[in-house]
mmCIF file of C-alpha atoms in Angstrom:
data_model
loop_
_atom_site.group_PDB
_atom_site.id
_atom_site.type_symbol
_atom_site.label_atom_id
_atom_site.label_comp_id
_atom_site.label_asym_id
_atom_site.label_seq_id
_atom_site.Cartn_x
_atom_site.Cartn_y
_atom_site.Cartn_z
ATOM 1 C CA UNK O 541 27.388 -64.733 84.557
ATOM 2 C CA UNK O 542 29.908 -64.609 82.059
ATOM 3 C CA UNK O 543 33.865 -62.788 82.625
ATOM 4 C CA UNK O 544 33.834 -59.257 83.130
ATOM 5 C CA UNK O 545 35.084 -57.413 79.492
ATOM 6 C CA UNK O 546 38.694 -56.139 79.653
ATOM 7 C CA UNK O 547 37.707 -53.539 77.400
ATOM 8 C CA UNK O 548 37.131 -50.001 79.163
ATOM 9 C CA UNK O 549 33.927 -48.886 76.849
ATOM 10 C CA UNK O 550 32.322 -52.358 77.373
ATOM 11 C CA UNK O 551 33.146 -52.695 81.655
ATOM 12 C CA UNK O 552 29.639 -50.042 82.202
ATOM 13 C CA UNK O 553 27.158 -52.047 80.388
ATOM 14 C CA UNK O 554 25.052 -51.871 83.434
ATOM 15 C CA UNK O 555 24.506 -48.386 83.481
ATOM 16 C CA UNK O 556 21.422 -46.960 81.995
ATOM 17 C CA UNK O 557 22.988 -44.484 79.835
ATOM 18 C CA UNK O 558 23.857 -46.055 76.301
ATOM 19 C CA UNK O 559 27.250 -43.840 75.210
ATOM 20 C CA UNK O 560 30.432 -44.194 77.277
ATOM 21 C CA UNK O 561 31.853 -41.108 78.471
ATOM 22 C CA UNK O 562 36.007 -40.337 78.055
ATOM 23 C CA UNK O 563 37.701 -37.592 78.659
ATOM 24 C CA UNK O 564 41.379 -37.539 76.723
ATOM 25 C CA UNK O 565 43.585 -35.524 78.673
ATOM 26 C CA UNK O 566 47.225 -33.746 78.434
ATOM 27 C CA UNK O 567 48.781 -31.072 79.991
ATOM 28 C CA UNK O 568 48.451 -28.070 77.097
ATOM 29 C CA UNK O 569 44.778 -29.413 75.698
ATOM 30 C CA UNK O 570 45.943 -27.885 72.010
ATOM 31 C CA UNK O 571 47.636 -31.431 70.200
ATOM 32 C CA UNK O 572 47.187 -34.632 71.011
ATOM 33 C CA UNK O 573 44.124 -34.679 73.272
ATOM 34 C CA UNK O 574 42.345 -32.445 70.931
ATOM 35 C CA UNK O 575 43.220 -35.362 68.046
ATOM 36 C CA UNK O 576 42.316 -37.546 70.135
ATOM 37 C CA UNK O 577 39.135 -36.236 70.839
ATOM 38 C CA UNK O 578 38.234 -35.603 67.341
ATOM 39 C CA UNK O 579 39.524 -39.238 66.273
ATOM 40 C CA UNK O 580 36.590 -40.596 69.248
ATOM 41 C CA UNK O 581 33.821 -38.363 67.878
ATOM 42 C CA UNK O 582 34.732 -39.427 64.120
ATOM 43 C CA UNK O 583 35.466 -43.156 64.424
ATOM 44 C CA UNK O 584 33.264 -43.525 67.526
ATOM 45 C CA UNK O 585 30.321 -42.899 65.444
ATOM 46 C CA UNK O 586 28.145 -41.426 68.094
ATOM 47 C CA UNK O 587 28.709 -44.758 70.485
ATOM 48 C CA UNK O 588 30.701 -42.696 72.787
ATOM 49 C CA UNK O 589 30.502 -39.417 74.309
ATOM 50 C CA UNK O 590 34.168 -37.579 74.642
ATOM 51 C CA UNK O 591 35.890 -34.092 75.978
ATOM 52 C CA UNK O 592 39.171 -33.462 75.983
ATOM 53 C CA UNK O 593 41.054 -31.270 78.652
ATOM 54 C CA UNK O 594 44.840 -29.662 80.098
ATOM 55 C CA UNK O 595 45.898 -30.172 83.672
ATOM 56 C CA UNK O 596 47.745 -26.622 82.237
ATOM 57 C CA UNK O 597 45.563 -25.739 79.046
ATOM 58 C CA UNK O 598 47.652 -23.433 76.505
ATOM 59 C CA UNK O 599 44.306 -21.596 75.473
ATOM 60 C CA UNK O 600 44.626 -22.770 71.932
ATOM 61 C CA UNK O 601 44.720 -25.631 69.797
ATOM 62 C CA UNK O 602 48.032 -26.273 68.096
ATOM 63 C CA UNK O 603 47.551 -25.590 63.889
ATOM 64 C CA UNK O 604 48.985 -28.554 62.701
ATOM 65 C CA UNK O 605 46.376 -30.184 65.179
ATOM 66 C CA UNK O 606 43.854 -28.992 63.260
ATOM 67 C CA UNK O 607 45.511 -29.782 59.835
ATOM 68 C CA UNK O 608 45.184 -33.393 61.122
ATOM 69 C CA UNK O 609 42.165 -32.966 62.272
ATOM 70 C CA UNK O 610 40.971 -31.161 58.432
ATOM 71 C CA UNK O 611 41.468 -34.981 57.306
ATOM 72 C CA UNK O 612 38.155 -36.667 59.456
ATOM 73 C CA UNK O 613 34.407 -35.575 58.530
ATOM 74 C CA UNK O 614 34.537 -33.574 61.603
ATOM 75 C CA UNK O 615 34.265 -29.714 62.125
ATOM 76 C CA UNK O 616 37.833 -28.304 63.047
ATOM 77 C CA UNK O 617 36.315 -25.630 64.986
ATOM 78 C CA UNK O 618 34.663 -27.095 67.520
ATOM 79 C CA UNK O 619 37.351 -27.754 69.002
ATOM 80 C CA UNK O 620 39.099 -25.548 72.336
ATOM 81 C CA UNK O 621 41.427 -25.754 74.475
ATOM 82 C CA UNK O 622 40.013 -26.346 78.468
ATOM 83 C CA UNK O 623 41.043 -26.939 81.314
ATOM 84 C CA UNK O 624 40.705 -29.691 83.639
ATOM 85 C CA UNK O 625 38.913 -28.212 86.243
ATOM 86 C CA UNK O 626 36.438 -26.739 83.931
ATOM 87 C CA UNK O 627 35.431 -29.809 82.144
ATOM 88 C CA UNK O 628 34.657 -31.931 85.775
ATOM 89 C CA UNK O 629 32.917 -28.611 86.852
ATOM 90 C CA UNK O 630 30.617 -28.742 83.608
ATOM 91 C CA UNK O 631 29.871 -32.541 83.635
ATOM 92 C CA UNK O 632 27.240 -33.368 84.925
ATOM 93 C CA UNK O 633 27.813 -37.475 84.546
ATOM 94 C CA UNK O 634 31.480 -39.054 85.561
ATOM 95 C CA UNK O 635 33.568 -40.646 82.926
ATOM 96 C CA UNK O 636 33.586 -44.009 81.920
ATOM 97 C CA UNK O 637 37.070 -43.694 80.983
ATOM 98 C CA UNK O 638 39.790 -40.982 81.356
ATOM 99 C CA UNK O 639 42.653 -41.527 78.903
ATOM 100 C CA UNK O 640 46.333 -39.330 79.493
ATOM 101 C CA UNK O 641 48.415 -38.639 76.538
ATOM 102 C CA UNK O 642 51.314 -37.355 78.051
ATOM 103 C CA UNK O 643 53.489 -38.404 81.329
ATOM 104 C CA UNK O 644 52.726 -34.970 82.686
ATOM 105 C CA UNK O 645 48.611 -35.028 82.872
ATOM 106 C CA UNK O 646 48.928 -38.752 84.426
ATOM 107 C CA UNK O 647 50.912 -37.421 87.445
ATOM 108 C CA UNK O 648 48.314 -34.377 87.530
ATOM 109 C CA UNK O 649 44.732 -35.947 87.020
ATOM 110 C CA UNK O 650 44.492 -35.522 91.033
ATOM 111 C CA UNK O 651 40.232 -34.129 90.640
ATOM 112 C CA UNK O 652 39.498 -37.359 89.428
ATOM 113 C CA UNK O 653 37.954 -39.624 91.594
ATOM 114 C CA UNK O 654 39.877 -42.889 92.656
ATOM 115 C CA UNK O 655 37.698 -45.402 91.115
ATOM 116 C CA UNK O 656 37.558 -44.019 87.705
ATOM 117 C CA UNK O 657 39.105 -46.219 85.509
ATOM 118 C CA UNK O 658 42.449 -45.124 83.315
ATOM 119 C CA UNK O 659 44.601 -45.351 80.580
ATOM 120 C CA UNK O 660 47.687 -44.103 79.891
ATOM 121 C CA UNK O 661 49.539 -43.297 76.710
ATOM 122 C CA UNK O 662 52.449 -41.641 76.795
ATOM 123 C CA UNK O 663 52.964 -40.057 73.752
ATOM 124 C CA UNK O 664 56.284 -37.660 72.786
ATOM 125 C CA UNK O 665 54.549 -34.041 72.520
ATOM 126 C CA UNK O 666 54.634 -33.025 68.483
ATOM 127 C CA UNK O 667 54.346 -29.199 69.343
ATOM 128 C CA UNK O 668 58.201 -29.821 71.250
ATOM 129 C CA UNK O 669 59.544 -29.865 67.885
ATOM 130 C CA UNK O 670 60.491 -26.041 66.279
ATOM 131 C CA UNK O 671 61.261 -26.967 62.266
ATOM 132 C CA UNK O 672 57.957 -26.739 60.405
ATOM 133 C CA UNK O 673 58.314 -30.027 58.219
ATOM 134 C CA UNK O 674 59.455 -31.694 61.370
ATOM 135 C CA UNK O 675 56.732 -30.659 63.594
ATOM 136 C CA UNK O 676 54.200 -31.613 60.703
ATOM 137 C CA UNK O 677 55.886 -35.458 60.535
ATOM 138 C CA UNK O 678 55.200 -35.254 64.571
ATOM 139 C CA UNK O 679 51.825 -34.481 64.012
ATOM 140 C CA UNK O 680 51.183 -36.557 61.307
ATOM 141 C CA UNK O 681 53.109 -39.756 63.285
ATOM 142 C CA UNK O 682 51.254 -39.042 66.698
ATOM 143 C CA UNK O 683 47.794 -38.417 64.911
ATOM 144 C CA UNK O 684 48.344 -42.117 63.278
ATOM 145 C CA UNK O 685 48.921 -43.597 66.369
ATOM 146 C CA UNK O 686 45.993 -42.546 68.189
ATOM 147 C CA UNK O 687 44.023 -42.936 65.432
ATOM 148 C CA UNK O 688 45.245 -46.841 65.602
ATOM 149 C CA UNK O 689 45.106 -46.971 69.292
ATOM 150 C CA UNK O 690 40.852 -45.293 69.665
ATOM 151 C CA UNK O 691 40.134 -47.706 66.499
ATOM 152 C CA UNK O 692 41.898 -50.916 68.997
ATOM 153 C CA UNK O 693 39.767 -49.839 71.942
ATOM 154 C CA UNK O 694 36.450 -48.952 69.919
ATOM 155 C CA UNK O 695 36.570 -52.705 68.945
ATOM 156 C CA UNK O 696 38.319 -54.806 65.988
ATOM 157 C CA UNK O 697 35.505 -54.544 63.656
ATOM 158 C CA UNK O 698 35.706 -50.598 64.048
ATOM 159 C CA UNK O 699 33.367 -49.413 61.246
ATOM 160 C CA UNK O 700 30.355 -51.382 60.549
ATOM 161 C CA UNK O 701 28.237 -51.498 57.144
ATOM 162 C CA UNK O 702 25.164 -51.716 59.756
ATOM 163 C CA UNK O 703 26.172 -48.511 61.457
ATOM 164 C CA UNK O 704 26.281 -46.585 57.656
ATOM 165 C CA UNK O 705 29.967 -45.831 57.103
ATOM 166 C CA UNK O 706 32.016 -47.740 54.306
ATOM 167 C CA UNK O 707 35.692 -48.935 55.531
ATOM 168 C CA UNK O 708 36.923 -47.002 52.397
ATOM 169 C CA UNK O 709 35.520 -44.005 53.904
ATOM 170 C CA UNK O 710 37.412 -44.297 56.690
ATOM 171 C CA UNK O 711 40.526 -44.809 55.102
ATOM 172 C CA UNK O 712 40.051 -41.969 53.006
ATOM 173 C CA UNK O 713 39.512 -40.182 56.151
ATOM 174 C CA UNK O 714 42.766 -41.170 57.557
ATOM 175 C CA UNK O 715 44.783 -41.021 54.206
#
């Protein structure tokens, strides 16, 4: 038997089910989890399953979330705010992966149970800032680096011709 992967999505091979499951998660569930969770569905390409929650959800999802989100071929309103609890309460499967956003959600992620495995990226929250072309930069910035960071952990060769999607489409996506 060959080494384990050191890739997150690739460690549950042996599982029957054929999507990984990840759940993003930050403490208002309204900016960068919702990105996040909107960058997995589009540049996943169906390959994994993902949900997004707040250890203290605002009840919203920021605007200039969604104005990122308006650039991938995704619907922007699917998307709510949830909370933590709610998400493990409606899931029937565990996650494959749990992935916190913020310094906050990592110290409060206590429902999970102790062998799921985790990420953490700490990312500065974009709705902190209060000036409107400063707060879209934020966005903009923090939406670019998860959309770098989900591309480096769905695998190097993210989009594949076999799998329908044309790199230019993607970059059109993300332009």
């Amino acid at each position: 038997m060959g080494p384990r992967s050191t890739n997150p999505l690739r460690s549950n091979l042996v599982t029957k089910r054929t999507r990984q499951r990840v759940l993003v998660v930050c403490t208002g569930n309204s900016a960068r989890s919702i990105m996040a969770e909107a960058l997995f569905q589009a540049l996943g390409q169906g390959a994994v399953e993902v949900a997004s929650a707040g250890s203290a959800p605002t009840g919203r999802v920021h605007p200039l979330a969604l104005e990122q989100i308006s650039r991938l071929p995704v619907d922007p309103g699917q998307f709510t705010s949830k909370s933590l609890a709610a998400v493990l309460e409606a899931s029937a499967d565990p996650f494959d992966l749990v992935i916190t956003v913020c310094d906050h959600a990592a110290r409060h992620c206590d429902p999970l149970p102790a062998d799921t495995t985790r990420l953490h990226w700490g990312l500065p929250d974009p709705a902190a800032h209060t000036e409107m072309e400063e707060a879209r930069t934020a966005f903009s910035a923090c939406f670019d680096v998860l959309a770098q960071r989900i591309g480096d952990l769905l695998g190097s060769d993210l989009v594949r011709r076999s799998q329908g999607v044309d790199r230019r489409e993607v970059s059109e996506w993300l332009s």
